[in-house]
PDB file of C-alpha atoms and ligand atoms in Angstrom:
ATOM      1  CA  UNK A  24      16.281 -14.965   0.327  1.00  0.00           C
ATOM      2  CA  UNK A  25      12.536 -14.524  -0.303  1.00  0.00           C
ATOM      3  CA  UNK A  26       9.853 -17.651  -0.416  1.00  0.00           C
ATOM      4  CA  UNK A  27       8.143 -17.970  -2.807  1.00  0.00           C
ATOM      5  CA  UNK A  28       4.440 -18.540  -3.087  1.00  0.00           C
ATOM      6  CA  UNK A  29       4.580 -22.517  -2.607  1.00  0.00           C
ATOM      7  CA  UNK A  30       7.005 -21.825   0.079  1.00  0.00           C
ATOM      8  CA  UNK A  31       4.465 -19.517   1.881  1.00  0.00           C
ATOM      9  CA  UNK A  32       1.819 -21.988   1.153  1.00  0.00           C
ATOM     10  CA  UNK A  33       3.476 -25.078   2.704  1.00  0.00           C
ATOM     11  CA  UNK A  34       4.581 -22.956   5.597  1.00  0.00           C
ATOM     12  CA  UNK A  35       1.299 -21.851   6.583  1.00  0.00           C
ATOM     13  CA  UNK A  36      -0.246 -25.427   5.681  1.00  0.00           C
ATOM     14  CA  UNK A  37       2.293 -26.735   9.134  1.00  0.00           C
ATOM     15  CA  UNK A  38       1.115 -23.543  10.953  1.00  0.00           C
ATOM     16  CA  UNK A  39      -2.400 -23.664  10.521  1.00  0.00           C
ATOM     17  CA  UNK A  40      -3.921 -25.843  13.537  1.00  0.00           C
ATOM     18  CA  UNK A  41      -1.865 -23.492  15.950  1.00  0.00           C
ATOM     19  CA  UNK A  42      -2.013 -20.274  13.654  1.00  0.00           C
ATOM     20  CA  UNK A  43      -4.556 -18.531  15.575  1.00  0.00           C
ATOM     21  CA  UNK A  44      -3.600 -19.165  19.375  1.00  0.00           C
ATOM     22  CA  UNK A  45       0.577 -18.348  17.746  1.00  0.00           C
ATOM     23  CA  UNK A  46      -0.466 -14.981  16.279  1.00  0.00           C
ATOM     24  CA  UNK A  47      -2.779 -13.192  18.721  1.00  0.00           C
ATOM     25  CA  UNK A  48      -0.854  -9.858  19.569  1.00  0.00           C
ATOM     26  CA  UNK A  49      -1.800  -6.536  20.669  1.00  0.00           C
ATOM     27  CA  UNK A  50      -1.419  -4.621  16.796  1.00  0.00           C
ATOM     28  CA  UNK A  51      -2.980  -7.835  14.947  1.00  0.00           C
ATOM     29  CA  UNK A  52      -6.165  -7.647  16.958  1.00  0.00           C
ATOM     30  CA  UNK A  53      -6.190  -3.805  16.918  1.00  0.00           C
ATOM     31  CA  UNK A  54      -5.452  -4.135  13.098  1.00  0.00           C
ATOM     32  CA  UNK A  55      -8.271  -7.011  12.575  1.00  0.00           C
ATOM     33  CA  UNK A  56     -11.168  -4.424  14.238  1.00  0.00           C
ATOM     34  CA  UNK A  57     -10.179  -1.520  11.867  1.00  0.00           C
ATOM     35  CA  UNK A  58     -10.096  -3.593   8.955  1.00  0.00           C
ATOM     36  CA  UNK A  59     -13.901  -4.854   9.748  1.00  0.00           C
ATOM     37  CA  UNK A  60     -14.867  -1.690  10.581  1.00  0.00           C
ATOM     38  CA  UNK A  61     -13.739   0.145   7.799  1.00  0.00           C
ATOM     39  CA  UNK A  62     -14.680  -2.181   5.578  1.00  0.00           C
ATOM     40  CA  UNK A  63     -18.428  -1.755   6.541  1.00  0.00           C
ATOM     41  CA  UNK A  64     -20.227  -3.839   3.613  1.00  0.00           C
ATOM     42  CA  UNK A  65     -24.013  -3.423   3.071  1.00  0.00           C
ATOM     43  CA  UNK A  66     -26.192  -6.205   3.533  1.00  0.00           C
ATOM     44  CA  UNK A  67     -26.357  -6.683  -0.398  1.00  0.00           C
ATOM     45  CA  UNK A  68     -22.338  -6.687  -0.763  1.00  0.00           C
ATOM     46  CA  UNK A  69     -20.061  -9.017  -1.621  1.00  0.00           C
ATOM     47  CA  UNK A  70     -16.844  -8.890   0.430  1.00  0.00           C
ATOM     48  CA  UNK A  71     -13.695 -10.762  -0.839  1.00  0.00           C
ATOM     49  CA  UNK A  72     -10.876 -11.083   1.918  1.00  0.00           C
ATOM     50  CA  UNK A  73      -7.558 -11.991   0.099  1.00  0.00           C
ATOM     51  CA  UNK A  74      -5.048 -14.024   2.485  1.00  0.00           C
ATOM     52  CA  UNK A  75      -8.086 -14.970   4.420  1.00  0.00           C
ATOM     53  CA  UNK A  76      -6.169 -17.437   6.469  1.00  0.00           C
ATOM     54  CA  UNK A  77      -7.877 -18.817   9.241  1.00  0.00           C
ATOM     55  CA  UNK A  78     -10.913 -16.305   8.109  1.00  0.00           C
ATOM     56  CA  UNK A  79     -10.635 -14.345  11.158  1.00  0.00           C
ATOM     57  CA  UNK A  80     -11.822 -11.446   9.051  1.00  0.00           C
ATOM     58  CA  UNK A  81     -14.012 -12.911   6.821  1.00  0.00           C
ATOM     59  CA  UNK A  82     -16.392 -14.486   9.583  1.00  0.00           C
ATOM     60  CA  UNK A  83     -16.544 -11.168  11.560  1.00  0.00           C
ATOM     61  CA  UNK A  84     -17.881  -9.438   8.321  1.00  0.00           C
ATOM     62  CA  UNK A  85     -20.287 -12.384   7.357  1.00  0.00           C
ATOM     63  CA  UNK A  86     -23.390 -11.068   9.617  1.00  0.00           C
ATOM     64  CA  UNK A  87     -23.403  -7.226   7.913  1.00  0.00           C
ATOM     65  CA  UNK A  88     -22.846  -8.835   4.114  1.00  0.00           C
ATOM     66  CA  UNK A  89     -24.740 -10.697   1.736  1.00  0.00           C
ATOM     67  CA  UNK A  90     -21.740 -13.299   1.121  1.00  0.00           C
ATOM     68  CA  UNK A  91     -18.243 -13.096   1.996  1.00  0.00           C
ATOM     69  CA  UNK A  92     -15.431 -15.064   0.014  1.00  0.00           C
ATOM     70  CA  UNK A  93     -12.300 -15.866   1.292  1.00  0.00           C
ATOM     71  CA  UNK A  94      -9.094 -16.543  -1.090  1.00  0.00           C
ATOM     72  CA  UNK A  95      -6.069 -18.151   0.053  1.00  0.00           C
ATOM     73  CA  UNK A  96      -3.339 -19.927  -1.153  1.00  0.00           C
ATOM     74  CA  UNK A  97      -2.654 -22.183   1.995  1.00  0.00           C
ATOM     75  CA  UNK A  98      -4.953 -25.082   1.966  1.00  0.00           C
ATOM     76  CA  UNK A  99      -4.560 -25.686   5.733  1.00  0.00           C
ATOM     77  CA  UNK A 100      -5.581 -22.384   7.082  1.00  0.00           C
ATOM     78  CA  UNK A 101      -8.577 -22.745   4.288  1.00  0.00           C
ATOM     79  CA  UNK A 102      -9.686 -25.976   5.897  1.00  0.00           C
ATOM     80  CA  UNK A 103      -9.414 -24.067   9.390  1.00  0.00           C
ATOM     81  CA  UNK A 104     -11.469 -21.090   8.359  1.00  0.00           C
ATOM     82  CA  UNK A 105     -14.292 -23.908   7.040  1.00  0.00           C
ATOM     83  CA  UNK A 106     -13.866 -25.495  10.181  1.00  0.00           C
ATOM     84  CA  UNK A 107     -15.081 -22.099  11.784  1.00  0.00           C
ATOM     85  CA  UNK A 108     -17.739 -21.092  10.009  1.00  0.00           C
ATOM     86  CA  UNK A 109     -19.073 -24.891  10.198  1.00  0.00           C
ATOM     87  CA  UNK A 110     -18.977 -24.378  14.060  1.00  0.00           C
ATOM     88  CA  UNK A 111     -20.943 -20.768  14.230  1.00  0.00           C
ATOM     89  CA  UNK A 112     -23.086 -22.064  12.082  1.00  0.00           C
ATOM     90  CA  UNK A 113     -22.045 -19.501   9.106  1.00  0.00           C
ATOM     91  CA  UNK A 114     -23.718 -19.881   6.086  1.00  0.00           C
ATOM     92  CA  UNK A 115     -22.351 -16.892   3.796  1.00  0.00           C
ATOM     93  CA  UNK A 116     -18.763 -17.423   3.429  1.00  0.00           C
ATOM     94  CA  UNK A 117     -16.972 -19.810   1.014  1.00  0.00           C
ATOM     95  CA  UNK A 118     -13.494 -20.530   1.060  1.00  0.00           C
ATOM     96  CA  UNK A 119     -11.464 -21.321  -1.919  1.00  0.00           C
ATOM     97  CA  UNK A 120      -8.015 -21.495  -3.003  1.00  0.00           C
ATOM     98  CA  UNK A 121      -6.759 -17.961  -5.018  1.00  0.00           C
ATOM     99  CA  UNK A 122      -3.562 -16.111  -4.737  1.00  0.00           C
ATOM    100  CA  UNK A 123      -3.659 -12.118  -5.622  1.00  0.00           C
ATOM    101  CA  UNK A 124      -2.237 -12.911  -9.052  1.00  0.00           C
ATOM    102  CA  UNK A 125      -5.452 -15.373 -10.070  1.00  0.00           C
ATOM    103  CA  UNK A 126      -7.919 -14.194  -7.249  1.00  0.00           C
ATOM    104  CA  UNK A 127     -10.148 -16.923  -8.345  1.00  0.00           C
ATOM    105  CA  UNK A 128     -13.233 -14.507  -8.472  1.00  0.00           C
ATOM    106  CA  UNK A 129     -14.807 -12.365 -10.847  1.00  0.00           C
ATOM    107  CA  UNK A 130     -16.192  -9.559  -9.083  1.00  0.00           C
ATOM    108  CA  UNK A 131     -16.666  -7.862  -5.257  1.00  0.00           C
ATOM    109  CA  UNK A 132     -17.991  -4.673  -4.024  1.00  0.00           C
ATOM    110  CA  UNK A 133     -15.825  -4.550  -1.063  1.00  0.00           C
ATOM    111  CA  UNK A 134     -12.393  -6.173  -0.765  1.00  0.00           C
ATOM    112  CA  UNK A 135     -10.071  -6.567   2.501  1.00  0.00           C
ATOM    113  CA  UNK A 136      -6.580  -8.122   3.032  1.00  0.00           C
ATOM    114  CA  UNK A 137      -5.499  -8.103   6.298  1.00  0.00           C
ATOM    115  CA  UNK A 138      -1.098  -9.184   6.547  1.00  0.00           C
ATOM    116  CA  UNK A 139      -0.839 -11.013   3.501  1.00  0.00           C
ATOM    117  CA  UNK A 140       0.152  -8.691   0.923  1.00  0.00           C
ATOM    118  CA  UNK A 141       3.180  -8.103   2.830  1.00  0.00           C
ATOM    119  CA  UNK A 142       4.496 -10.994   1.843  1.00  0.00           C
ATOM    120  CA  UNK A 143       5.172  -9.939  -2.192  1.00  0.00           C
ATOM    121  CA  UNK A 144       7.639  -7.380  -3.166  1.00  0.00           C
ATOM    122  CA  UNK A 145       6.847  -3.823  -4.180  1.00  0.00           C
ATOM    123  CA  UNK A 146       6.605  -5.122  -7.881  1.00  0.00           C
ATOM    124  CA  UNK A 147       4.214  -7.789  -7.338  1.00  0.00           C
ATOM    125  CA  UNK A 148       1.990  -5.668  -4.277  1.00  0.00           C
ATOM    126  CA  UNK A 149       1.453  -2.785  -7.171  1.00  0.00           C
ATOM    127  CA  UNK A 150       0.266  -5.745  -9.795  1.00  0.00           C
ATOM    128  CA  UNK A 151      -1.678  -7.282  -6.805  1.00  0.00           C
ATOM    129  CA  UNK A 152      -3.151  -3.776  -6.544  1.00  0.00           C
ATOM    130  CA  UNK A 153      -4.387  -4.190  -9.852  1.00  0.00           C
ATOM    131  CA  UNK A 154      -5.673  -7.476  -9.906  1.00  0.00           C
ATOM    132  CA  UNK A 155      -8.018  -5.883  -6.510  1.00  0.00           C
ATOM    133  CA  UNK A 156      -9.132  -2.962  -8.857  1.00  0.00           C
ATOM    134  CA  UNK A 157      -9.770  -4.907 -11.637  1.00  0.00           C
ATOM    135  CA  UNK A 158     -12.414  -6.673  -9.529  1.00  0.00           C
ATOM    136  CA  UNK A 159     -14.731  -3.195  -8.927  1.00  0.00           C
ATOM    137  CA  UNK A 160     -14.628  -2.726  -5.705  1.00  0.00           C
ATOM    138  CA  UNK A 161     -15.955   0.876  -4.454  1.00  0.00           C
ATOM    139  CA  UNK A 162     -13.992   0.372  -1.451  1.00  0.00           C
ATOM    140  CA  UNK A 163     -10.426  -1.765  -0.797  1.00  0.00           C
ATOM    141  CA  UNK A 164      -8.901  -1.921   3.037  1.00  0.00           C
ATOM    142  CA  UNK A 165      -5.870  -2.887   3.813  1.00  0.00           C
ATOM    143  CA  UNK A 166      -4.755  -3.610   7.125  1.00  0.00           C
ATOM    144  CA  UNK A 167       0.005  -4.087   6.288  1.00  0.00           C
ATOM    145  CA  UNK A 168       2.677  -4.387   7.650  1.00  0.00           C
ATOM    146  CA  UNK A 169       4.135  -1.039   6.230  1.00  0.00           C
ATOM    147  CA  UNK A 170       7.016   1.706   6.987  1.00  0.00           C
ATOM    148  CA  UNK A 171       5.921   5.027   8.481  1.00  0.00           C
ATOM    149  CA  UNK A 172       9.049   5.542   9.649  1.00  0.00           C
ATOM    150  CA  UNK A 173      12.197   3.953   9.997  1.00  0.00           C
ATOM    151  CA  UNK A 174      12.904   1.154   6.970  1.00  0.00           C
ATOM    152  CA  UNK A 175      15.505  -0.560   8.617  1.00  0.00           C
ATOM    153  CA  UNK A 176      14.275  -0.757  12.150  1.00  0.00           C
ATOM    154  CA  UNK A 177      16.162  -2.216  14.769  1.00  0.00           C
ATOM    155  CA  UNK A 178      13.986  -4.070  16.034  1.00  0.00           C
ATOM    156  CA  UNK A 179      11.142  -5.319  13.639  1.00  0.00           C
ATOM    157  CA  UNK A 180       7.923  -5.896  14.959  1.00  0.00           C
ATOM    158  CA  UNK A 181       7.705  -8.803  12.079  1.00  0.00           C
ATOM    159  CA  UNK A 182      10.163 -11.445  11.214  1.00  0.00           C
ATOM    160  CA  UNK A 183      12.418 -10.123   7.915  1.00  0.00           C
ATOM    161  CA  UNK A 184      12.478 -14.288   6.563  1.00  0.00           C
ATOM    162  CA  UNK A 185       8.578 -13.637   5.802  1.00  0.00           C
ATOM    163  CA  UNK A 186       7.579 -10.595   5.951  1.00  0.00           C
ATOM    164  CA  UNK A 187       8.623  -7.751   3.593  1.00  0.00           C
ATOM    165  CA  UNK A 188       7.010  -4.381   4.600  1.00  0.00           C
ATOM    166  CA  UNK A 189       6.766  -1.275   1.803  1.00  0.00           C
ATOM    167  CA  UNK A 190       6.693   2.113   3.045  1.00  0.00           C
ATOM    168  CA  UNK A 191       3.074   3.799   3.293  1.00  0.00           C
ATOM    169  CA  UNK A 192       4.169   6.095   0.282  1.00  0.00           C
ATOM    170  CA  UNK A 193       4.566   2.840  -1.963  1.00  0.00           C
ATOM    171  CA  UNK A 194       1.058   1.863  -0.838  1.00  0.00           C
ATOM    172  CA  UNK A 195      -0.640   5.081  -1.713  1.00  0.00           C
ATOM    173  CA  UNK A 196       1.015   5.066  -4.748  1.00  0.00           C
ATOM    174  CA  UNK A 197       0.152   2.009  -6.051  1.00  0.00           C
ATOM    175  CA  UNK A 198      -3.433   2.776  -5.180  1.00  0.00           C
ATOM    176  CA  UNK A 199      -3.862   5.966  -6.646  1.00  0.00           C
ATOM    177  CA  UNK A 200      -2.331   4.439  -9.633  1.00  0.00           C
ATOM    178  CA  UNK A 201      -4.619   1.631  -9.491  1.00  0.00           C
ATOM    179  CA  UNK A 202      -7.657   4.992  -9.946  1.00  0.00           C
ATOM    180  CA  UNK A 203      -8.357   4.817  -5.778  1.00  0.00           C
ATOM    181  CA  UNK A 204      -8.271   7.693  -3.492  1.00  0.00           C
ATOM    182  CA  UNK A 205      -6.879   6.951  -0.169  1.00  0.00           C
ATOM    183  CA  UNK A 206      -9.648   8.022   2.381  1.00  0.00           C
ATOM    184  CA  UNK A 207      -8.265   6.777   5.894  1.00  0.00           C
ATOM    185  CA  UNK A 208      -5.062   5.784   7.021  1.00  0.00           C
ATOM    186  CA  UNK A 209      -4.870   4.334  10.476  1.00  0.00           C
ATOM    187  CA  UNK A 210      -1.532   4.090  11.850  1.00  0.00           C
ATOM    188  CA  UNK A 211      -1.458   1.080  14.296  1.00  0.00           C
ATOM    189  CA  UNK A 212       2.597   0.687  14.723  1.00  0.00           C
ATOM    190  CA  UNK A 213       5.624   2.020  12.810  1.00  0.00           C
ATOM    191  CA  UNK A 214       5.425  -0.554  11.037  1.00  0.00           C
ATOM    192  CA  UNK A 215       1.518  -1.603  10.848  1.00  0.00           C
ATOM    193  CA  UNK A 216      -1.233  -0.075   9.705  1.00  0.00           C
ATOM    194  CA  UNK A 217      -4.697   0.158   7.795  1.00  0.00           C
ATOM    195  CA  UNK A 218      -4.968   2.145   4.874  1.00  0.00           C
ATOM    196  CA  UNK A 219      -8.727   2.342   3.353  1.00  0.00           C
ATOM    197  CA  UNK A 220      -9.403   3.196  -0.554  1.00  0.00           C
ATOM    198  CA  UNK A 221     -12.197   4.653  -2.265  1.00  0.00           C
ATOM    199  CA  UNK A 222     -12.807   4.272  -6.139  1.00  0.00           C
ATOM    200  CA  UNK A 223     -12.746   7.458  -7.499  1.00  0.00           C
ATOM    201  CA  UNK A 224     -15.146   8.598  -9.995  1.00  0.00           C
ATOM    202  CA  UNK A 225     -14.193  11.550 -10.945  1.00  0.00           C
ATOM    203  CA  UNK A 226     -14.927  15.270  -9.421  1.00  0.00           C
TER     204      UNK A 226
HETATM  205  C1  SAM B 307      -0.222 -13.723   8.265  1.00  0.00           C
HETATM  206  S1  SAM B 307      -1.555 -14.614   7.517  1.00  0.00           S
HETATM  207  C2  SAM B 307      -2.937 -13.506   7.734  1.00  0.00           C
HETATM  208  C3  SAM B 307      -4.257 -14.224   7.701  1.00  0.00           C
HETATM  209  C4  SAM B 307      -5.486 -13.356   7.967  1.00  0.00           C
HETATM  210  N1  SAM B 307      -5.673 -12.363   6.958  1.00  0.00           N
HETATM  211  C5  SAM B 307      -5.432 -12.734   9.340  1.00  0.00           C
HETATM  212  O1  SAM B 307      -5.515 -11.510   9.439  1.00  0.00           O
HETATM  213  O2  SAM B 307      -5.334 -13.494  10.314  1.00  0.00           O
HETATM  214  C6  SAM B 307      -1.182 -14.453   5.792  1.00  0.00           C
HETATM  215  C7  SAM B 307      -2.042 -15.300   4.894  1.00  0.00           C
HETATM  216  O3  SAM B 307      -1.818 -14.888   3.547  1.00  0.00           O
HETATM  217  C8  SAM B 307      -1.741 -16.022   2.719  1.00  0.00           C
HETATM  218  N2  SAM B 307      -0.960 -15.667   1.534  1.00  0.00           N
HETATM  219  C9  SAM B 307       0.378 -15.502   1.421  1.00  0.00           C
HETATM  220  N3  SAM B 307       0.707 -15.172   0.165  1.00  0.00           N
HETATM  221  C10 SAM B 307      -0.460 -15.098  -0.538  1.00  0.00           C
HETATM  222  C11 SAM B 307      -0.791 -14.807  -1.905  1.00  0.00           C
HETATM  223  N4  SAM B 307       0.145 -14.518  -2.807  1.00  0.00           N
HETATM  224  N5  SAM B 307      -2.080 -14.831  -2.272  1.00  0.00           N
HETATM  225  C12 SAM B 307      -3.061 -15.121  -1.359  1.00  0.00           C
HETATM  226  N6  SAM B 307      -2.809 -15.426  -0.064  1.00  0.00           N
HETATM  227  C13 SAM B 307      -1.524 -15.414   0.338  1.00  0.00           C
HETATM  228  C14 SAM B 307      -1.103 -17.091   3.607  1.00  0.00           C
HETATM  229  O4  SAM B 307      -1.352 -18.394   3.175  1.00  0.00           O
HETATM  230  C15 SAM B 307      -1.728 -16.788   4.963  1.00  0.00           C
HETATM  231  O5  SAM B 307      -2.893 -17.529   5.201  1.00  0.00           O
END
């Protein structure tokens, strides 16, 4: 049975003080440094990170951007990532409460998501999709857990309760449908990986 959004919320409220010591593998950190350095912002962008959790992300892009905002629906790892900035003395990133369905921002030129998007159904990632477009961005990265290969592997690098992977093809589609080219894709795992979008203009 899938959790819903107040489930995920609650559950990553009890995880948050522990979150980042629990959840510091091999393809997460290799998936963290592509997402930052595809995402390259310009010191006059404005980056949103979407799942931000413990802002992991967010505060690694803060130094190359002009602010950084960081939506999440868990109030616990949002009062984390605060915590962290606070401590490195980060001055550019705000934290806030926003789901992908009502991002709670108007605009961005450069929006990440690093393993939260994984946990909505194919439906709801292609609306979430959307919502990201609808915000402007030239460029969208998004570092998933995702099928290249097997969909029902035997052994799945993430947990099946709360995390629901789409295959690669589902991603690309629901960015190119969304008016994005798909200009990288960085395969970390069979079942991880970064997948960077341009918007495209036109020839
Ligand atoms: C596995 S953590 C990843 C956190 C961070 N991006 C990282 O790379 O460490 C997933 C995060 O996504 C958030 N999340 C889950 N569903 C969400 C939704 N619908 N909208 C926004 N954030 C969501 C969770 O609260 C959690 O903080």
């Amino acid at each position: 049975m899938r959790k819903s959004v107040e489930e995920f919320a609650s559950a990553f409220d009890d995880w948050a003080e522990e979150y980042d010591e629990d959840n510091d593998f091999e393809e997460r950190r290799v998936m963290e440094s592509l997402v930052v350095e595809h995402a390259s912002p310009g010191s006059a962008d404005t980056v949103v990170d979407f799942g931000t959790g413990t802002g992991a992300i967010a505060l690694k892009l803060a130094d190359d951007a002009d602010e950084v905002i960081g939506r999440d629906i868990s109030t616990g790892m949002l009062e984390q990532a605060r915590k962290k900035a606070a401590e490195a003395g980060i001055e550019n990133v705000e934290f806030g409460t926003g789901r992908f369905r009502a991002p709670n921002v108007a605009e961005a030129d450069v929006v990440v998501t690093n393993l939260a998007l994984h946990h909505l159904c194919d439906a709801e990632k292609r609306e979430a999709v959307r919502t990201i477009a609808d915000l402007g961005p030239r460029r969208i990265v998004f570092g998933e857990a995702m099928y290249f290969d097997d969909r029902n592997p035997v052994d799945p690098l993430f947990s099946p309760d709360t995390v629901y992977p789409s295959t690669v093809g589902h991603m690309v589609d629901a960015i190119t449908a969304a008016g994005y080219a798909v200009t990288a894709v960085e395969r970390v795992h069979e079942e991880a990986g970064v997948l960077v979008a341009e918007r495209f203009d036109g020839w």
